[in-house]
Tab-separated table of C-alpha atoms in Angstrom:
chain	number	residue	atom	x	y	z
N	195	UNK	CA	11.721	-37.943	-1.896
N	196	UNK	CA	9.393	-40.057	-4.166
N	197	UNK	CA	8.774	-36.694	-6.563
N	198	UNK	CA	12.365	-36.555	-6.770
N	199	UNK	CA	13.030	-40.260	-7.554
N	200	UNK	CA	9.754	-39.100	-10.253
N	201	UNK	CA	12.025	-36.727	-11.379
N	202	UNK	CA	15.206	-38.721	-12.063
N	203	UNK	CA	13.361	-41.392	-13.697
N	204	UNK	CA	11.667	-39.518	-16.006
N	205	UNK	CA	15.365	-38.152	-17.236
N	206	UNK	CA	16.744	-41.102	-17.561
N	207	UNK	CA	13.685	-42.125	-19.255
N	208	UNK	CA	14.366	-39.336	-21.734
N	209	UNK	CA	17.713	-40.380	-22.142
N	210	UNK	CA	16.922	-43.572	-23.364
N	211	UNK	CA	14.240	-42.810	-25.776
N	212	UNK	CA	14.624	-41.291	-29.458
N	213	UNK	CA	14.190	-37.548	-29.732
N	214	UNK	CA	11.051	-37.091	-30.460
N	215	UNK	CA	9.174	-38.882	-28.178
N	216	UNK	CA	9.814	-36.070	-25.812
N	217	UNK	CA	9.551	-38.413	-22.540
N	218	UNK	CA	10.295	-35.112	-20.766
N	219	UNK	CA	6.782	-33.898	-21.002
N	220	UNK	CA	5.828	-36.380	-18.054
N	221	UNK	CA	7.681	-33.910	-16.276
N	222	UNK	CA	4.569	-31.749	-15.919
N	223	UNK	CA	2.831	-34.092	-14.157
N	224	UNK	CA	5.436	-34.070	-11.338
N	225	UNK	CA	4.184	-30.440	-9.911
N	226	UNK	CA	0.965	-30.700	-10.689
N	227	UNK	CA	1.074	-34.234	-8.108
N	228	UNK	CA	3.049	-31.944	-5.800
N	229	UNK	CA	0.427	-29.456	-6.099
N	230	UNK	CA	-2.328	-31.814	-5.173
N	231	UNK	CA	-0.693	-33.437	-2.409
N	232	UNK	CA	2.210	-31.235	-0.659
N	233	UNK	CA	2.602	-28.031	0.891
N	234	UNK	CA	3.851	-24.925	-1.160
N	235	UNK	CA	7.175	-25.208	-0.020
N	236	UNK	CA	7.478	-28.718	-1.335
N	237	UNK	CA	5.725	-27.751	-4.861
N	238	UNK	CA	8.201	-24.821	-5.372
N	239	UNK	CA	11.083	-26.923	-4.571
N	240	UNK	CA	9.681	-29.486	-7.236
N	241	UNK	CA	8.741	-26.935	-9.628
N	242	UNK	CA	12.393	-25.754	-9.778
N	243	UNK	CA	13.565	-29.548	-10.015
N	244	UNK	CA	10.792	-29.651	-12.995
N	245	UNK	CA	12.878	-26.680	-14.366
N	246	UNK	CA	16.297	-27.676	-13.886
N	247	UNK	CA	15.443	-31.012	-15.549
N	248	UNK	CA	13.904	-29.048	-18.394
N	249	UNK	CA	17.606	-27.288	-19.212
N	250	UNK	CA	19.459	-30.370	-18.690
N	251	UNK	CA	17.811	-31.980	-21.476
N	252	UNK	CA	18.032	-29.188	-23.663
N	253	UNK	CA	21.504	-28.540	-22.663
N	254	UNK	CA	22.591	-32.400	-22.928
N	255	UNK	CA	20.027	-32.896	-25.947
N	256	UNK	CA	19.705	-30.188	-28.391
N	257	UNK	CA	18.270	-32.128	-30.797
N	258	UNK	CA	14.984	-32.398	-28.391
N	259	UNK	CA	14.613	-28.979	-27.635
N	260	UNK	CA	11.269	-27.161	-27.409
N	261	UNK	CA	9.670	-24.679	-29.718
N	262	UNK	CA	9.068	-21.638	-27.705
N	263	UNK	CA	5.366	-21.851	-27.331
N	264	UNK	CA	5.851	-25.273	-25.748
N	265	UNK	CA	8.263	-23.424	-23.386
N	266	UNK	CA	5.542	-20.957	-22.768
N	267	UNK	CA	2.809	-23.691	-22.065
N	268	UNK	CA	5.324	-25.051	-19.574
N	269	UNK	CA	5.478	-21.899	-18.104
N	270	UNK	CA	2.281	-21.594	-17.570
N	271	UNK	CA	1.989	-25.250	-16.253
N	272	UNK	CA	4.620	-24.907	-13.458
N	273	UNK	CA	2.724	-21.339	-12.342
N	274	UNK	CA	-0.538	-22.896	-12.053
N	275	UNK	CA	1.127	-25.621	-9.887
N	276	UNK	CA	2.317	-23.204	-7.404
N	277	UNK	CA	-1.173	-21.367	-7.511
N	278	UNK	CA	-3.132	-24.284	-6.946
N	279	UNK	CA	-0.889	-25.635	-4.444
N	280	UNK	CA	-1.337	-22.605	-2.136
N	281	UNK	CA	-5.283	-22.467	-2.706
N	282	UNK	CA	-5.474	-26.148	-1.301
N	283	UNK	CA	-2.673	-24.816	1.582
N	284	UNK	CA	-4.853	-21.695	2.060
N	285	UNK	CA	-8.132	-24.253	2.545
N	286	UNK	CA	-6.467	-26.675	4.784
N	287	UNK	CA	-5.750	-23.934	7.207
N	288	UNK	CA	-9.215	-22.893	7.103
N	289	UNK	CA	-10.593	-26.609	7.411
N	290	UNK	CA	-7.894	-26.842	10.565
N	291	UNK	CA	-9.328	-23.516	12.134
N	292	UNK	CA	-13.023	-24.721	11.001
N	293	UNK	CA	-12.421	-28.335	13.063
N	294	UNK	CA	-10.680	-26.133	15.693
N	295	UNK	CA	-14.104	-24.171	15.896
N	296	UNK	CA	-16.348	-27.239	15.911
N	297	UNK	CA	-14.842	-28.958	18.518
N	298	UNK	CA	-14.969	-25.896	21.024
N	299	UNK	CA	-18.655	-25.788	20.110
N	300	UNK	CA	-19.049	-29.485	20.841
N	301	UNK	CA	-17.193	-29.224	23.863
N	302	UNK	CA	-19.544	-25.979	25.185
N	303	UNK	CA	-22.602	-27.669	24.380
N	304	UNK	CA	-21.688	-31.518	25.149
N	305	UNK	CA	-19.033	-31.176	27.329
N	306	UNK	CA	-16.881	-34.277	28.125
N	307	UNK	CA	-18.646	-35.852	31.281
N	308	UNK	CA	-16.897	-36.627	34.623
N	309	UNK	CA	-16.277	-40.690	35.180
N	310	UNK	CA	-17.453	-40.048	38.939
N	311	UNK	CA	-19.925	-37.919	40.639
N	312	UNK	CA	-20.737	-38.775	44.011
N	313	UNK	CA	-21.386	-42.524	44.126
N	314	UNK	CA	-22.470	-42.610	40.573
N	315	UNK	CA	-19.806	-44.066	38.074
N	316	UNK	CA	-21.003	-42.675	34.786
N	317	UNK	CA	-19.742	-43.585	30.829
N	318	UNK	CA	-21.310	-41.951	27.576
N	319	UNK	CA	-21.299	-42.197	24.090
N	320	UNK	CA	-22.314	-40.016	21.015
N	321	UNK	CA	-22.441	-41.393	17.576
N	322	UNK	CA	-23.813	-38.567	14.925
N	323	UNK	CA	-25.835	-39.087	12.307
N	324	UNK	CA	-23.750	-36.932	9.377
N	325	UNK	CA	-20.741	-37.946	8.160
N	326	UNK	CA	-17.996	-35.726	9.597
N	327	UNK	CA	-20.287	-34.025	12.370
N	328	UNK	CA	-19.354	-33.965	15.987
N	329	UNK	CA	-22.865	-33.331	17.273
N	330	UNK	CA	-26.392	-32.926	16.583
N	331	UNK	CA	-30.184	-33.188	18.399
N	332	UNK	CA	-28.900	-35.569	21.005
N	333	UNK	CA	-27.760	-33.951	24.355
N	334	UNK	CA	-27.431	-35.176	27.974
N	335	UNK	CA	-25.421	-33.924	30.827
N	336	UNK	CA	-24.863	-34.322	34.512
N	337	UNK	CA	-25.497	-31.736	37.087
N	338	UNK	CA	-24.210	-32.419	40.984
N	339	UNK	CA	-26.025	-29.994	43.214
N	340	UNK	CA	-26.744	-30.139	47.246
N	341	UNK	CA	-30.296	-31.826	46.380
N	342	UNK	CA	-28.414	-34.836	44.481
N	343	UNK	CA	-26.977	-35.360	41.058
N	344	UNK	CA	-29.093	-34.241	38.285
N	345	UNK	CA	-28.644	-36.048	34.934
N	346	UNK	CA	-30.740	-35.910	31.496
N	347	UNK	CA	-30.902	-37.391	28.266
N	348	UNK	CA	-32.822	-35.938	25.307
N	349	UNK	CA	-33.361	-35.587	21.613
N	350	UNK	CA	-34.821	-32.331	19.634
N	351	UNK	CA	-36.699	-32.466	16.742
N	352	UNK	CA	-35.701	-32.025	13.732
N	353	UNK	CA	-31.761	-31.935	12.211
N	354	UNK	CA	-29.202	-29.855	11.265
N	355	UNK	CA	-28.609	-26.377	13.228
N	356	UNK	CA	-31.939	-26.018	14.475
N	357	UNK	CA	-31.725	-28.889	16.720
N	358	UNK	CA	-28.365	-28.031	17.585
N	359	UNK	CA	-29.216	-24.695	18.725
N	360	UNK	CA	-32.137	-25.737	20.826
N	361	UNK	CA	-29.839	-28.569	22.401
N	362	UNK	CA	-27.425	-26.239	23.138
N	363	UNK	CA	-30.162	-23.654	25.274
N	364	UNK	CA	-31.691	-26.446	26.656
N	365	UNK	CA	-28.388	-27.721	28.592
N	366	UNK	CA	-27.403	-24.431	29.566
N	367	UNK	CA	-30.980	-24.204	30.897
N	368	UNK	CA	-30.426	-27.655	32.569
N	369	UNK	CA	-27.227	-26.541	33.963
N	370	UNK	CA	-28.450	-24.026	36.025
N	371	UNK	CA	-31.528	-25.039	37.382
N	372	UNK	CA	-30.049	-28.446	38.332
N	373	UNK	CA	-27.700	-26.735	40.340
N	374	UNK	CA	-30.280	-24.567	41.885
N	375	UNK	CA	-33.427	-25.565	41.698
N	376	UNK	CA	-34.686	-27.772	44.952
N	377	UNK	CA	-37.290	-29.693	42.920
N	378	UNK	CA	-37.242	-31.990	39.950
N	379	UNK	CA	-40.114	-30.802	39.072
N	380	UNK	CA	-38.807	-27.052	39.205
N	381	UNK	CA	-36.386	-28.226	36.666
N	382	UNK	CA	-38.620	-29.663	34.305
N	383	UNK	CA	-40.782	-26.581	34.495
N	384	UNK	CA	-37.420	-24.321	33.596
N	385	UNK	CA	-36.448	-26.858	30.475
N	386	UNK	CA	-40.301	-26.992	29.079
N	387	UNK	CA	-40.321	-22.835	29.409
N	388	UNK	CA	-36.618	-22.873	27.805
N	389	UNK	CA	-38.078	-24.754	24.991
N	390	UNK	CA	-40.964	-22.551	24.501
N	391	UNK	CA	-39.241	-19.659	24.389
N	392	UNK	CA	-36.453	-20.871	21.915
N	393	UNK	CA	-39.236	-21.745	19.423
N	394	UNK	CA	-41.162	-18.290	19.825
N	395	UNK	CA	-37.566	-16.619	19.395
N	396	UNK	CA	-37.093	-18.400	16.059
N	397	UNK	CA	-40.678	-17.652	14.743
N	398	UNK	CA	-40.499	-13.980	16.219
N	399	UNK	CA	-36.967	-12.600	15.823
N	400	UNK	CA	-34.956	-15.002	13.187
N	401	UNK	CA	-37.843	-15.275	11.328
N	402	UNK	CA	-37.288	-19.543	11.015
N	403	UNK	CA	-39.821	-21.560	10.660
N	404	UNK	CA	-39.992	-23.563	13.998
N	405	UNK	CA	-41.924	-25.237	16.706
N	406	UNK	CA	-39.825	-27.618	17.446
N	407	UNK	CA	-39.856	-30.172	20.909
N	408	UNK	CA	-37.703	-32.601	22.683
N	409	UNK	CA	-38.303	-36.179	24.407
N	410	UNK	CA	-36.162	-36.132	27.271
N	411	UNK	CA	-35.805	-38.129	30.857
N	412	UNK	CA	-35.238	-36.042	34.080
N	413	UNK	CA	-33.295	-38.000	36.906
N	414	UNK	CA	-31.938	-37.266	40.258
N	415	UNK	CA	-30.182	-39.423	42.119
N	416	UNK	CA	-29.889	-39.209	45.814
N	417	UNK	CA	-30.000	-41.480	49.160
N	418	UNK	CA	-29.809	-44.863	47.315
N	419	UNK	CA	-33.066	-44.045	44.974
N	420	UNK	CA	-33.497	-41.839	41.759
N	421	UNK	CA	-36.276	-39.930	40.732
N	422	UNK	CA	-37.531	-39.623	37.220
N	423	UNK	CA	-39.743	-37.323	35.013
N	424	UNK	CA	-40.641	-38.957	31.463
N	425	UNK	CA	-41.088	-36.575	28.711
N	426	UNK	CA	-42.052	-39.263	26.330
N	427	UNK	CA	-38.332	-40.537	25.988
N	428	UNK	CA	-37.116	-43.778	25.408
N	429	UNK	CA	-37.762	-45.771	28.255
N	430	UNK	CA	-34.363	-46.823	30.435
N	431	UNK	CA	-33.194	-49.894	31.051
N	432	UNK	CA	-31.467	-51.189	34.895
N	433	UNK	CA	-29.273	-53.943	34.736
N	434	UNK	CA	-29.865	-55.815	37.397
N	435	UNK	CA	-26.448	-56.659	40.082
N	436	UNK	CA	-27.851	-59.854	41.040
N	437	UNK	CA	-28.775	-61.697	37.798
N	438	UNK	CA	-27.459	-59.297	35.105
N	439	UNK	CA	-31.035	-59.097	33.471
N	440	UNK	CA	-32.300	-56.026	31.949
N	441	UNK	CA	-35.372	-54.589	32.467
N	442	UNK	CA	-37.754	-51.808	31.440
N	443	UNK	CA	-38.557	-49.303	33.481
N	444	UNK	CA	-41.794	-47.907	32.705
N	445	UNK	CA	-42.763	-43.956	33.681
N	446	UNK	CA	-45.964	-42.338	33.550
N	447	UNK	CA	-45.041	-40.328	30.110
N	448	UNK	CA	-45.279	-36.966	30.015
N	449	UNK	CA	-45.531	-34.892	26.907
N	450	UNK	CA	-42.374	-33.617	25.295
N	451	UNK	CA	-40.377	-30.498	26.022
N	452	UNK	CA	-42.069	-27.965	24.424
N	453	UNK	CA	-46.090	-28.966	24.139
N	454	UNK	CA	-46.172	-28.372	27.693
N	455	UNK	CA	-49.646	-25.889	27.244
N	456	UNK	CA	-51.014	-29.039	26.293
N	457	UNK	CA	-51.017	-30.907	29.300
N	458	UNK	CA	-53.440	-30.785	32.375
N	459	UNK	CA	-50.804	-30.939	35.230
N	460	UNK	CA	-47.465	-31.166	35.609
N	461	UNK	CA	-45.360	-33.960	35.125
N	462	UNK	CA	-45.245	-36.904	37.608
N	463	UNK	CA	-42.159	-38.171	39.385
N	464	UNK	CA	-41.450	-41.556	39.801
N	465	UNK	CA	-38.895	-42.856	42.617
N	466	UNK	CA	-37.249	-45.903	42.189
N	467	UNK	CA	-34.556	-47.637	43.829
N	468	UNK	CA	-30.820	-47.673	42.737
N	469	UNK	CA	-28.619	-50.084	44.279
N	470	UNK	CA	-25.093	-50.712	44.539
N	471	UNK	CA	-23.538	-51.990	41.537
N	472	UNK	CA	-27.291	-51.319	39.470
N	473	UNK	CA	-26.812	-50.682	35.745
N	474	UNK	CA	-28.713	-47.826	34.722
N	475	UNK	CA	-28.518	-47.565	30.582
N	476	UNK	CA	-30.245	-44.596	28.918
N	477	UNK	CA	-30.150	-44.444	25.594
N	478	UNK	CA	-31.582	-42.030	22.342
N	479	UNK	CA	-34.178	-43.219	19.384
N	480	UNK	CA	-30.970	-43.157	17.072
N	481	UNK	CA	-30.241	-46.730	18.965
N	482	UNK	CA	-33.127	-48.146	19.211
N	483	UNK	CA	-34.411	-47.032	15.623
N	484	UNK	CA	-31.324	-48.142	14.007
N	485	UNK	CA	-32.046	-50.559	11.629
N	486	UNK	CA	-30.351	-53.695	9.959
N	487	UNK	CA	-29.927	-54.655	6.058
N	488	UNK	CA	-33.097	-56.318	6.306
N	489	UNK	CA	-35.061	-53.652	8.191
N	490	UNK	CA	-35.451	-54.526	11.250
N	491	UNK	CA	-35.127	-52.466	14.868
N	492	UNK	CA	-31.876	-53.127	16.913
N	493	UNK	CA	-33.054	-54.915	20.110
N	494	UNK	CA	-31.832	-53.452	22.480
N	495	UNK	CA	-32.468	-55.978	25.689
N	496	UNK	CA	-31.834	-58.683	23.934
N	497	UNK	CA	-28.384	-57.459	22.840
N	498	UNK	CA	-27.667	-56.110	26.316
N	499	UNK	CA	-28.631	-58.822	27.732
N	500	UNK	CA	-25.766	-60.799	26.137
N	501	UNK	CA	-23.328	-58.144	26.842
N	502	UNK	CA	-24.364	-57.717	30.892
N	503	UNK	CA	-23.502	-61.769	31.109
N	504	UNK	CA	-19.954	-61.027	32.538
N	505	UNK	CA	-21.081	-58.001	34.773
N	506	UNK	CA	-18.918	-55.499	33.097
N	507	UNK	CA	-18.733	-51.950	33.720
N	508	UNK	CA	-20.240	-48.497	32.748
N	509	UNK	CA	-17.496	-48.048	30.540
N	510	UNK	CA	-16.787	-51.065	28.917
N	511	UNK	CA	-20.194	-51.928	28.275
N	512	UNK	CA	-21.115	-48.505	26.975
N	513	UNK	CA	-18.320	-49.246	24.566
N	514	UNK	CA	-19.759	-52.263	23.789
N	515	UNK	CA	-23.139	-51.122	23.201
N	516	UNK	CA	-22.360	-47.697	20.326
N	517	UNK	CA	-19.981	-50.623	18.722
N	518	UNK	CA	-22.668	-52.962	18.242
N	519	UNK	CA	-24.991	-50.412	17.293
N	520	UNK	CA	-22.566	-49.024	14.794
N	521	UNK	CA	-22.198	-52.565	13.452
N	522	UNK	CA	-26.284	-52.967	13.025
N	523	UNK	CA	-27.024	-50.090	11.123
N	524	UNK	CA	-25.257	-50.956	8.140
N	525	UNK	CA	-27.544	-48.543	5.656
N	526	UNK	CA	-26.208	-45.919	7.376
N	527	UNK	CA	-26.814	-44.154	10.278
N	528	UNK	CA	-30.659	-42.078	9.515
N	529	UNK	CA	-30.655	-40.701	13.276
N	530	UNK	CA	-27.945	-39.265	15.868
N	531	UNK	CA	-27.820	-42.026	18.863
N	532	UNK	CA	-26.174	-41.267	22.423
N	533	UNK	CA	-26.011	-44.085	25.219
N	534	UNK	CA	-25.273	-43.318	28.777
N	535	UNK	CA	-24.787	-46.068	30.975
N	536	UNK	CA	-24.520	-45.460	35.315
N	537	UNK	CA	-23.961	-47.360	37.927
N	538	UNK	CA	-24.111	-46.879	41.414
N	539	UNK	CA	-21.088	-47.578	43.919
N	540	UNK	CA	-20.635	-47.400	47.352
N	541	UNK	CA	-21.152	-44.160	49.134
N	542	UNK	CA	-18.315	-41.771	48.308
N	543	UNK	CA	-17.303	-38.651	51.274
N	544	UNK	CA	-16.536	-35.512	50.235
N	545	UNK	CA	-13.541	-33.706	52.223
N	546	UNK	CA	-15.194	-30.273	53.023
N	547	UNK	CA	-11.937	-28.557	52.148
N	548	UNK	CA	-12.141	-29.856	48.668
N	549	UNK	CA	-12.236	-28.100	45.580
N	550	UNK	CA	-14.980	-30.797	44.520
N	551	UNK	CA	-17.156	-29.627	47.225
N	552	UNK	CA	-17.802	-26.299	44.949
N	553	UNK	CA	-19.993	-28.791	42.774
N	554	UNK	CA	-22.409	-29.249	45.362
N	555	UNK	CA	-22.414	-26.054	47.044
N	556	UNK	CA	-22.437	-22.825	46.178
N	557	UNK	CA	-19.462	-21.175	47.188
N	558	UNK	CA	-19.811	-18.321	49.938
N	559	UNK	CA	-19.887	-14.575	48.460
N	560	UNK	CA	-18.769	-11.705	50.334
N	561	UNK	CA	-21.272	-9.222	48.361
C-alpha cells in the first residue's frame, strides 16, 4: 500500500512540474525499495505499477517523453529489481532453514530442562556470548536415574565450534552414565575419559589443533542430601530457607575434565545437606566474570543476596539473576554465562504405573 501511495505521488508530482524536470525518474526508486524490502511477488506487482506509470506520462505528456536509451536504462533498472529481490527471497529462506537447523542443534545438545524432577524444582538460563548464537561452551543438564537425580554444570575451553562440539559429547556422555552408572564417581570417571578422547580425536583424525578441558560440578541429589564432585568450577551458592542468606559452598577441587592423568586419585565427593525449600544456585564464569563499565567483577552474593530478600522461587529468581547480569556487563558480553537455580520441595511419589517412572527405571526388555 505505501509503494503504491509512492507511486501516485510521484505522478501527480510529475503532473505538476514543467517538462523537463522529469519528476518521473523517482519512479525507479520505487522497485528498487520494493526490492530491498518485499517479497518477489510484491516487487513484480510494483515493477509493473513502475511501468504503467511510465506510459501514462508519456501517453498524457508527450512533451516529456524519454529518449530510447533512457527507456533502455529503465529497462534494465526494473530487471535488476526483480533479480535482486529474489536473491534476498532466495537468502531469507536459507537464513529460515539455517535458524530452523540451529535451534534443533541447540535443542539436541541443551535440551529444554524439566521444571520438576522428583522433589527438585529446577529453573535455568543461558545467555551466549555472540551476537545471534543460541549456544556455546556452557552446558548443564539433569539426569533422574534409580540412584537419584544427576545434574551438572560446566564450561569448555575455548569458543566457537570446538567448544560446542566437546559440550555436545560431553552431555551425551553425561546422559548415559547418569542414568546408569551407580556411583558419582563412576560418572566423573566416564565424563574425564569422554573428554580425553574428544581431544585425541581432534588431534588424531580431524587433524585440529586441540587439548581442550572443562570445569564442571557433579551433583546427585538423593534422601534429603546431595553429593558433589568439583572439577575446579565455580563454586555454588545455597540460599538459605531460614534467613535467605547465601553462602559458599566450598569443595575439595578437583582438576578439570580432561587433565585427569594429572591427578593422584580420583576425585573426592562431598555430601551435604539439602533441605526443603534450600536454594541451590549454580552458575558459569560468564556470570561471575562479567564485568561493569568501570571494570569491575559482578558480585554475585551480594546481588543475590538482595534478590533472595522476598524468598522467591527457582524461576523467578533465575530470571532475576541472567537480567541483572545482562544489565552489568554493559561492554558486552566477553564469555557465555548459564545460571541454574534448584530448590528442594517436599517429597514427591511416583505412581508405579506412570509413564514418568521410565525416568528412573529402566524399562523391562523381553530380549
Amino acid at each position: 500500500m505505501a509503494l503504491l501511495i509512492i507511486v501516485c505521488a510521484i505522478v501527480f508530482a510529475d503532473a505538476l512540474t514543467p517538462a523537463w524536470f522529469h519528476s518521473r525518474s523517482l519512479l525507479l526508486l520505487v522497485p528498487v525499495a520494493a526490492a530491498l524490502t518485499s517479497s518477489v511477488l510484491i516487487t513484480t506487482l510494483t515493477v509493473a505499477g513502475a511501468m504503467g506509470a511510465f506510459a501514462y506520462l508519456g501517453w498524457s505528456r508527450p512533451g516529456a517523453a524519454f529518449t530510447s536509451g533512457y527507456v533502455i536504462l529503465l529497462v534494465g533498472c526494473l530487471v535488476a529489481a526483480l533479480f535482486v529481490a529474489a536473491v534476498r527471497e532466495q537468502q531469507r529462506r536459507r537464513l529460515v532453514v539455517s535458524d530452523q537447523v540451529a535451534r534443533a542443534v541447540q535443542r539436541a545438545v541443551l535440551r529444554p530442562l524439566p521444571s520438576m524432577v522428583a522433589d527438585l524444582r529446577v529453573a535455568e538460563a543461558y545467555l551466549p556470548a555472540a551476537e545471534g548464537a543460541l549456544i556455546g561452551g556452557d552446558w548443564y543438564d539433569v539426569q533422574p536415574s534409580r540412584y537419584g537425580v544427576r545434574v551438572v554444570i560446566g564450561d569448555v575451553s575455548g569458543k566457537g565450534l570446538d567448544a560446542i562440539d566437546a559440550s555436545a559429547a560431553l552431555l551425551g556422555t553425561f546422559r548415559d552414565a547418569g542414568y546408569h552408572e551407580a556411583s558419582l564417581q563412576e560418572v566423573a570417571r566416564r565424563l574425564e575419559v569422554c573428554m580425553q578422547r574428544h581431544n585425541v580425536w581432534a588431534r588424531t583424525v580431524e587433524g585440529r589443533e586441540y587439548d581442550g578441558f572443562a570445569t564442571a560440578l557433579l551433583l546427585n541429589f538423593s534422601d534429603g542430601h546431595m553429593d558433589v564432585i568439583d572439577f575446579g568450577h565455580v563454586p555454588a551458592l545455597v540460599v538459605n530457607v531460614r534467613d535467605g542468606a547465601p553462602t559458599e559452598v566450598e569443595f575439595d577441587s578437583a582438576l578439570p575434565l580432561g587433565l585427569g592423568e594429572l591427578a593422584v586419585g580420583p576425585p573426592a565427593v562431598k555430601r551435604l545437606p539439602f533441605r526443603v525449600g534450600d536454594l541451590l544456585v549454580l552458575v558459569t564464569d560468564g556470570v561471575t566474570e562479567s564485568r561493569d563499565v568501570v571494570g569491575d567483577f559482578y558480585p554475585l552474593i551480594d546481588r543475590l543476596r538482595a534478590m533472595a530478600v522476598d524468598g522467591p522461587g527457582p524461576d523467578r529468581l533465575c530470571d532475576a539473576l541472567i537480567a541483572d547480569v545482562s544489565r552489568y556487563r554493559r561492554r558486552g558480553p566477553a564469555d557465555d554465562a548459564a545460571i541454574m537455580v534448584i530448590q528442594r520441595e517436599a517429597a514427591v511419589m511416583i505412581e508405579q504405573d506412570s509413564d514418568a517412572r521410565r525416568l528412573y527405571e529402566a524399562p523391562p526388555m523381553d530380549w
